[in-house]
mmCIF file of C-alpha atoms in Angstrom:
data_model
loop_
_atom_site.group_PDB
_atom_site.id
_atom_site.type_symbol
_atom_site.label_atom_id
_atom_site.label_comp_id
_atom_site.label_asym_id
_atom_site.label_seq_id
_atom_site.Cartn_x
_atom_site.Cartn_y
_atom_site.Cartn_z
ATOM 1 C CA GLN A 1 31.861 -17.833 -29.253
ATOM 2 C CA LYS A 2 29.749 -20.603 -28.778
ATOM 3 C CA GLU A 3 31.261 -23.248 -26.350
ATOM 4 C CA VAL A 4 30.558 -26.123 -27.530
ATOM 5 C CA GLU A 5 30.303 -26.727 -31.436
ATOM 6 C CA GLN A 6 28.693 -29.720 -33.237
ATOM 7 C CA ASN A 7 27.698 -30.369 -36.825
ATOM 8 C CA SER A 8 23.836 -30.354 -36.827
ATOM 9 C CA GLY A 9 23.431 -33.205 -39.587
ATOM 10 C CA PRO A 10 21.556 -34.827 -40.030
ATOM 11 C CA LEU A 11 23.590 -37.493 -40.404
ATOM 12 C CA SER A 12 22.379 -40.866 -42.234
ATOM 13 C CA VAL A 13 24.181 -43.974 -42.147
ATOM 14 C CA PRO A 14 22.591 -47.560 -43.132
ATOM 15 C CA GLU A 15 22.348 -50.136 -40.631
ATOM 16 C CA GLY A 16 25.478 -52.105 -39.716
ATOM 17 C CA ALA A 17 27.584 -48.986 -40.457
ATOM 18 C CA ILE A 18 29.868 -46.809 -38.443
ATOM 19 C CA ALA A 19 28.352 -43.699 -37.543
ATOM 20 C CA SER A 20 30.965 -40.758 -36.652
ATOM 21 C CA LEU A 21 30.010 -37.825 -34.540
ATOM 22 C CA ASN A 22 32.054 -34.912 -33.718
ATOM 23 C CA CYS A 23 32.281 -31.859 -31.570
ATOM 24 C CA THR A 24 34.775 -29.176 -30.746
ATOM 25 C CA TYR A 25 34.892 -27.155 -27.675
ATOM 26 C CA SER A 26 36.530 -23.626 -26.817
ATOM 27 C CA ASP A 27 37.302 -23.304 -23.196
ATOM 28 C CA ARG A 28 40.537 -25.029 -22.894
ATOM 29 C CA GLY A 29 39.766 -25.348 -19.057
ATOM 30 C CA SER A 30 37.319 -27.945 -20.098
ATOM 31 C CA GLN A 31 38.199 -31.344 -18.077
ATOM 32 C CA SER A 32 35.494 -33.610 -18.666
ATOM 33 C CA PHE A 33 33.235 -34.440 -21.666
ATOM 34 C CA PHE A 34 30.364 -36.265 -22.089
ATOM 35 C CA TRP A 35 27.882 -37.595 -24.955
ATOM 36 C CA TYR A 36 24.201 -37.805 -24.814
ATOM 37 C CA ARG A 37 21.252 -39.686 -26.575
ATOM 38 C CA GLN A 38 18.058 -37.625 -27.039
ATOM 39 C CA TYR A 39 15.121 -38.672 -28.699
ATOM 40 C CA SER A 40 12.351 -36.409 -29.853
ATOM 41 C CA GLY A 41 10.668 -35.037 -26.831
ATOM 42 C CA LYS A 42 12.680 -36.597 -24.432
ATOM 43 C CA SER A 43 15.273 -35.637 -21.708
ATOM 44 C CA PRO A 44 19.012 -36.400 -22.508
ATOM 45 C CA GLU A 45 20.334 -40.013 -21.824
ATOM 46 C CA LEU A 46 23.846 -40.398 -21.121
ATOM 47 C CA ILE A 47 25.983 -42.646 -23.274
ATOM 48 C CA MET A 48 29.398 -42.136 -21.923
ATOM 49 C CA PHE A 49 31.805 -39.682 -20.660
ATOM 50 C CA ILE A 50 35.728 -39.405 -20.992
ATOM 51 C CA TYR A 51 38.357 -37.227 -18.943
ATOM 52 C CA SER A 52 41.581 -38.434 -20.827
ATOM 53 C CA ASN A 53 43.263 -38.201 -23.928
ATOM 54 C CA GLY A 54 42.947 -40.959 -26.315
ATOM 55 C CA ASP A 55 39.796 -43.636 -26.596
ATOM 56 C CA LYS A 56 37.082 -44.948 -24.392
ATOM 57 C CA GLU A 57 35.214 -48.083 -25.466
ATOM 58 C CA ASP A 58 31.815 -48.908 -24.084
ATOM 59 C CA GLY A 59 30.148 -52.031 -26.057
ATOM 60 C CA ARG A 60 29.302 -50.665 -29.489
ATOM 61 C CA PHE A 61 30.121 -46.996 -28.416
ATOM 62 C CA THR A 62 33.571 -45.313 -28.509
ATOM 63 C CA ALA A 63 34.587 -42.015 -27.339
ATOM 64 C CA GLN A 64 37.918 -40.196 -28.611
ATOM 65 C CA LEU A 65 39.287 -37.030 -26.837
ATOM 66 C CA ASN A 66 42.052 -35.001 -28.247
ATOM 67 C CA LYS A 67 42.512 -32.001 -25.956
ATOM 68 C CA ALA A 68 45.303 -30.278 -27.790
ATOM 69 C CA SER A 69 42.921 -30.048 -30.664
ATOM 70 C CA GLN A 70 40.106 -29.590 -28.595
ATOM 71 C CA TYR A 71 38.323 -31.956 -29.855
ATOM 72 C CA VAL A 72 35.870 -35.075 -29.015
ATOM 73 C CA SER A 73 34.088 -37.710 -30.806
ATOM 74 C CA LEU A 74 31.626 -40.375 -30.967
ATOM 75 C CA LEU A 75 31.905 -43.494 -32.760
ATOM 76 C CA ILE A 76 28.877 -45.887 -33.115
ATOM 77 C CA ARG A 77 29.661 -49.375 -34.166
ATOM 78 C CA ASP A 78 27.025 -51.672 -35.885
ATOM 79 C CA SER A 79 24.726 -49.263 -36.253
ATOM 80 C CA GLN A 80 21.088 -49.737 -35.411
ATOM 81 C CA PRO A 81 17.795 -48.553 -36.161
ATOM 82 C CA SER A 82 17.251 -47.746 -32.789
ATOM 83 C CA ASP A 83 20.272 -45.789 -32.268
ATOM 84 C CA SER A 84 18.445 -42.818 -34.663
ATOM 85 C CA ALA A 85 18.479 -39.977 -32.034
ATOM 86 C CA THR A 86 20.050 -36.561 -31.533
ATOM 87 C CA TYR A 87 23.364 -36.830 -30.215
ATOM 88 C CA LEU A 88 24.623 -34.158 -27.531
ATOM 89 C CA CYS A 89 28.319 -33.239 -26.900
ATOM 90 C CA ALA A 90 28.648 -31.666 -23.375
ATOM 91 C CA VAL A 91 31.525 -30.339 -21.308
ATOM 92 C CA ASP A 92 32.541 -29.378 -18.009
ATOM 93 C CA ARG A 93 35.511 -27.471 -16.403
ATOM 94 C CA LYS A 94 35.522 -29.671 -13.413
ATOM 95 C CA GLY A 95 37.625 -33.004 -13.487
ATOM 96 C CA ARG A 96 37.019 -36.384 -12.591
ATOM 97 C CA GLY A 97 36.341 -36.859 -9.063
ATOM 98 C CA SER A 98 35.418 -32.914 -8.356
ATOM 99 C CA THR A 99 32.241 -32.033 -7.131
ATOM 100 C CA LEU A 100 29.373 -31.617 -9.733
ATOM 101 C CA GLY A 101 29.983 -28.925 -12.424
ATOM 102 C CA ARG A 102 28.138 -27.211 -15.111
ATOM 103 C CA LEU A 103 27.509 -28.793 -18.236
ATOM 104 C CA TYR A 104 27.518 -26.746 -21.512
ATOM 105 C CA PHE A 105 26.030 -28.482 -24.502
ATOM 106 C CA GLY A 106 26.084 -28.589 -27.991
ATOM 107 C CA ARG A 107 23.328 -28.366 -30.494
ATOM 108 C CA GLY A 108 23.547 -32.043 -31.205
ATOM 109 C CA THR A 109 23.993 -34.016 -34.427
ATOM 110 C CA GLN A 110 20.836 -35.553 -35.807
ATOM 111 C CA LEU A 111 21.506 -39.384 -36.428
ATOM 112 C CA THR A 112 19.271 -41.472 -38.609
ATOM 113 C CA VAL A 113 20.249 -45.306 -39.019
ATOM 114 C CA TRP A 114 18.202 -46.839 -42.454
ATOM 115 C CA PRO A 115 17.658 -50.284 -42.517
ATOM 116 C CA GLY B 1 20.269 -46.011 -11.058
ATOM 117 C CA ALA B 2 19.508 -42.596 -9.887
ATOM 118 C CA VAL B 3 15.967 -41.431 -10.529
ATOM 119 C CA VAL B 4 15.083 -37.911 -11.203
ATOM 120 C CA SER B 5 11.419 -36.932 -11.638
ATOM 121 C CA GLN B 6 9.786 -33.659 -12.893
ATOM 122 C CA HIS B 7 6.197 -32.366 -12.162
ATOM 123 C CA PRO B 8 4.234 -31.485 -13.970
ATOM 124 C CA SER B 9 5.289 -33.372 -17.235
ATOM 125 C CA ARG B 10 3.159 -30.826 -19.294
ATOM 126 C CA VAL B 11 1.420 -27.651 -18.426
ATOM 127 C CA ILE B 12 -0.402 -24.950 -20.771
ATOM 128 C CA CYS B 13 -0.846 -21.563 -19.008
ATOM 129 C CA LYS B 14 -2.425 -18.202 -20.129
ATOM 130 C CA SER B 15 0.156 -15.331 -20.709
ATOM 131 C CA GLY B 16 0.707 -13.434 -17.018
ATOM 132 C CA THR B 17 0.322 -16.416 -14.960
ATOM 133 C CA SER B 18 3.109 -18.171 -12.903
ATOM 134 C CA VAL B 19 3.798 -21.750 -13.392
ATOM 135 C CA LYS B 20 5.933 -23.751 -10.781
ATOM 136 C CA ILE B 21 7.883 -26.793 -11.707
ATOM 137 C CA GLU B 22 9.006 -29.412 -9.636
ATOM 138 C CA CYS B 23 12.069 -31.792 -9.821
ATOM 139 C CA ARG B 24 12.840 -34.534 -7.095
ATOM 140 C CA SER B 25 15.400 -37.113 -6.843
ATOM 141 C CA LEU B 26 13.801 -40.084 -5.789
ATOM 142 C CA ASP B 27 16.130 -42.240 -4.519
ATOM 143 C CA PHE B 28 19.366 -40.158 -3.719
ATOM 144 C CA GLN B 29 20.211 -36.678 -2.052
ATOM 145 C CA ALA B 30 20.738 -34.292 -4.423
ATOM 146 C CA THR B 31 23.255 -31.623 -3.301
ATOM 147 C CA THR B 32 22.950 -29.799 -6.675
ATOM 148 C CA MET B 33 20.288 -29.553 -9.121
ATOM 149 C CA PHE B 34 20.411 -27.792 -12.172
ATOM 150 C CA TRP B 35 17.751 -26.085 -14.434
ATOM 151 C CA TYR B 36 18.084 -26.212 -18.267
ATOM 152 C CA ARG B 37 15.891 -24.987 -21.146
ATOM 153 C CA GLN B 38 15.527 -26.090 -24.702
ATOM 154 C CA PHE B 39 13.930 -24.644 -27.288
ATOM 155 C CA PRO B 40 12.873 -26.433 -30.440
ATOM 156 C CA LYS B 41 15.804 -27.727 -32.545
ATOM 157 C CA GLN B 42 18.280 -26.161 -29.815
ATOM 158 C CA SER B 43 20.532 -27.059 -27.536
ATOM 159 C CA LEU B 44 20.244 -27.643 -23.616
ATOM 160 C CA MET B 45 20.881 -23.989 -22.221
ATOM 161 C CA LEU B 46 21.693 -23.913 -18.547
ATOM 162 C CA MET B 47 19.768 -21.598 -16.776
ATOM 163 C CA ALA B 48 20.907 -21.993 -13.201
ATOM 164 C CA THR B 49 22.633 -24.167 -10.669
ATOM 165 C CA SER B 50 20.588 -24.577 -7.476
ATOM 166 C CA ASN B 51 22.158 -25.906 -4.167
ATOM 167 C CA GLU B 52 20.406 -27.104 -1.277
ATOM 168 C CA GLY B 53 19.959 -24.175 1.378
ATOM 169 C CA SER B 54 21.526 -21.443 -0.523
ATOM 170 C CA LYS B 55 20.733 -19.164 -3.375
ATOM 171 C CA ALA B 56 20.618 -20.399 -7.038
ATOM 172 C CA THR B 57 23.604 -19.066 -9.463
ATOM 173 C CA TYR B 58 22.137 -18.146 -12.588
ATOM 174 C CA GLU B 59 23.914 -17.961 -15.841
ATOM 175 C CA GLN B 60 24.233 -14.741 -17.982
ATOM 176 C CA GLY B 61 21.231 -13.242 -19.367
ATOM 177 C CA VAL B 62 18.918 -15.468 -17.176
ATOM 178 C CA GLU B 63 16.653 -13.267 -15.037
ATOM 179 C CA LYS B 64 16.516 -14.510 -11.549
ATOM 180 C CA ASP B 65 13.245 -12.511 -10.943
ATOM 181 C CA LYS B 66 11.450 -14.148 -13.684
ATOM 182 C CA PHE B 67 12.754 -17.503 -12.967
ATOM 183 C CA LEU B 68 12.615 -18.173 -9.271
ATOM 184 C CA ILE B 69 14.427 -21.159 -8.089
ATOM 185 C CA ASN B 70 14.215 -22.732 -4.850
ATOM 186 C CA HIS B 71 15.990 -25.639 -3.249
ATOM 187 C CA ALA B 72 14.715 -25.950 0.099
ATOM 188 C CA SER B 73 15.794 -29.768 0.492
ATOM 189 C CA LEU B 74 17.906 -32.547 -0.537
ATOM 190 C CA THR B 75 15.398 -33.805 -2.757
ATOM 191 C CA LEU B 76 13.457 -31.148 -3.961
ATOM 192 C CA SER B 77 14.144 -28.051 -6.202
ATOM 193 C CA THR B 78 11.491 -25.593 -8.056
ATOM 194 C CA LEU B 79 11.607 -23.720 -10.646
ATOM 195 C CA THR B 80 8.721 -20.853 -10.673
ATOM 196 C CA VAL B 81 8.250 -18.925 -14.261
ATOM 197 C CA THR B 82 6.856 -15.914 -13.109
ATOM 198 C CA SER B 83 4.499 -13.741 -15.393
ATOM 199 C CA ALA B 84 4.839 -16.209 -18.295
ATOM 200 C CA HIS B 85 4.790 -15.006 -21.820
ATOM 201 C CA PRO B 86 4.750 -16.651 -24.884
ATOM 202 C CA GLU B 87 8.522 -16.423 -25.505
ATOM 203 C CA ASP B 88 9.162 -18.447 -22.249
ATOM 204 C CA SER B 89 7.280 -21.867 -24.144
ATOM 205 C CA SER B 90 10.201 -24.240 -24.009
ATOM 206 C CA PHE B 91 10.924 -27.851 -22.513
ATOM 207 C CA TYR B 92 12.316 -27.392 -18.907
ATOM 208 C CA ILE B 93 14.704 -29.883 -17.720
ATOM 209 C CA CYS B 94 16.572 -30.523 -14.505
ATOM 210 C CA SER B 95 19.114 -32.410 -13.455
ATOM 211 C CA ALA B 96 20.686 -33.371 -10.189
ATOM 212 C CA GLY B 97 23.777 -35.097 -8.934
ATOM 213 C CA GLN B 98 24.992 -36.768 -5.812
ATOM 214 C CA GLY B 99 28.499 -34.650 -5.393
ATOM 215 C CA LYS B 100 31.466 -36.242 -6.561
ATOM 216 C CA GLY B 101 31.629 -38.138 -9.425
ATOM 217 C CA ASN B 102 30.211 -35.284 -12.125
ATOM 218 C CA GLU B 103 27.629 -37.391 -13.762
ATOM 219 C CA GLN B 104 24.180 -35.744 -13.736
ATOM 220 C CA PHE B 105 20.958 -37.561 -13.395
ATOM 221 C CA PHE B 106 18.278 -35.714 -15.854
ATOM 222 C CA GLY B 107 14.770 -35.458 -15.108
ATOM 223 C CA PRO B 108 12.172 -36.445 -18.005
ATOM 224 C CA GLY B 109 11.365 -32.885 -18.614
ATOM 225 C CA THR B 110 8.248 -30.420 -18.646
ATOM 226 C CA ARG B 111 7.093 -28.966 -21.760
ATOM 227 C CA LEU B 112 5.723 -25.355 -21.016
ATOM 228 C CA THR B 113 3.544 -23.401 -23.291
ATOM 229 C CA VAL B 114 2.259 -19.945 -22.784
ATOM 230 C CA LEU B 115 -0.784 -19.026 -24.796
#
C-alpha cells in the first residue's frame, strides 16, 4: 500500500481560477505535512507545511488538513501561468519541533494554468 | 535562507563505473542529510538517511553496498553509486536540515545517465 496518494492529473485551470490539489496518506502516525512545487528538471521547492487540523493560509496558498480522514489539500487562489508545475505532497511521522524526520512523497499532481 | 548544493549537476558514465555525488550545506551545519531518487514521472523516493559521523540508515529495498553514503562532516555528504548500470540512471536529490523544525532544504539534483 502506497503511503501517500495523489491524483496524478493533469489538472488544468484558467488563469485567475482556484486550483485544488488533494492528497491522502495511509500512516495514522503522520504528524507533519508538506506541499512542494517541482518544475520540470528541478528539485522540489517548499510551498508550505501544516501540522494541525484545519486551514493554514500563506498568500495565495491555503493548506487544509483533516487527520481523521487522513487527507490534506492545497488550494491555489488566483492561479497564474507561473504556477504551472508538479505539486508534491509529503508526510513525516515526526511532529513539529522534533528532530528532522524522513519524508515520504506522493507522485505529484501536474498543474497547468492557461492564460 | 539555507542553501544546499550538489555536484555534479549532470554526469554520464559507462556501465560498470562508479560515480560519486556530493551534497553540501553552504551556510549551515547539517546534522542530517537525506538522499532521494526520482525516476521520470515518478515521485521522490527516499533512499537513505545520513547522520554526521555515523552509518547511514537505508530504506527497505535500497542496496547499501551499491549506494555508499558517507557523511564525514556537518556540511558534506557523498553518495557513491558503485558499478552503475543503466537502470541506475535517475535524478538524485539530496536534502539537508539543521535539526529541529522539520524543514528540509533540497539540493538542485544530479542527473545520472549510465550508458
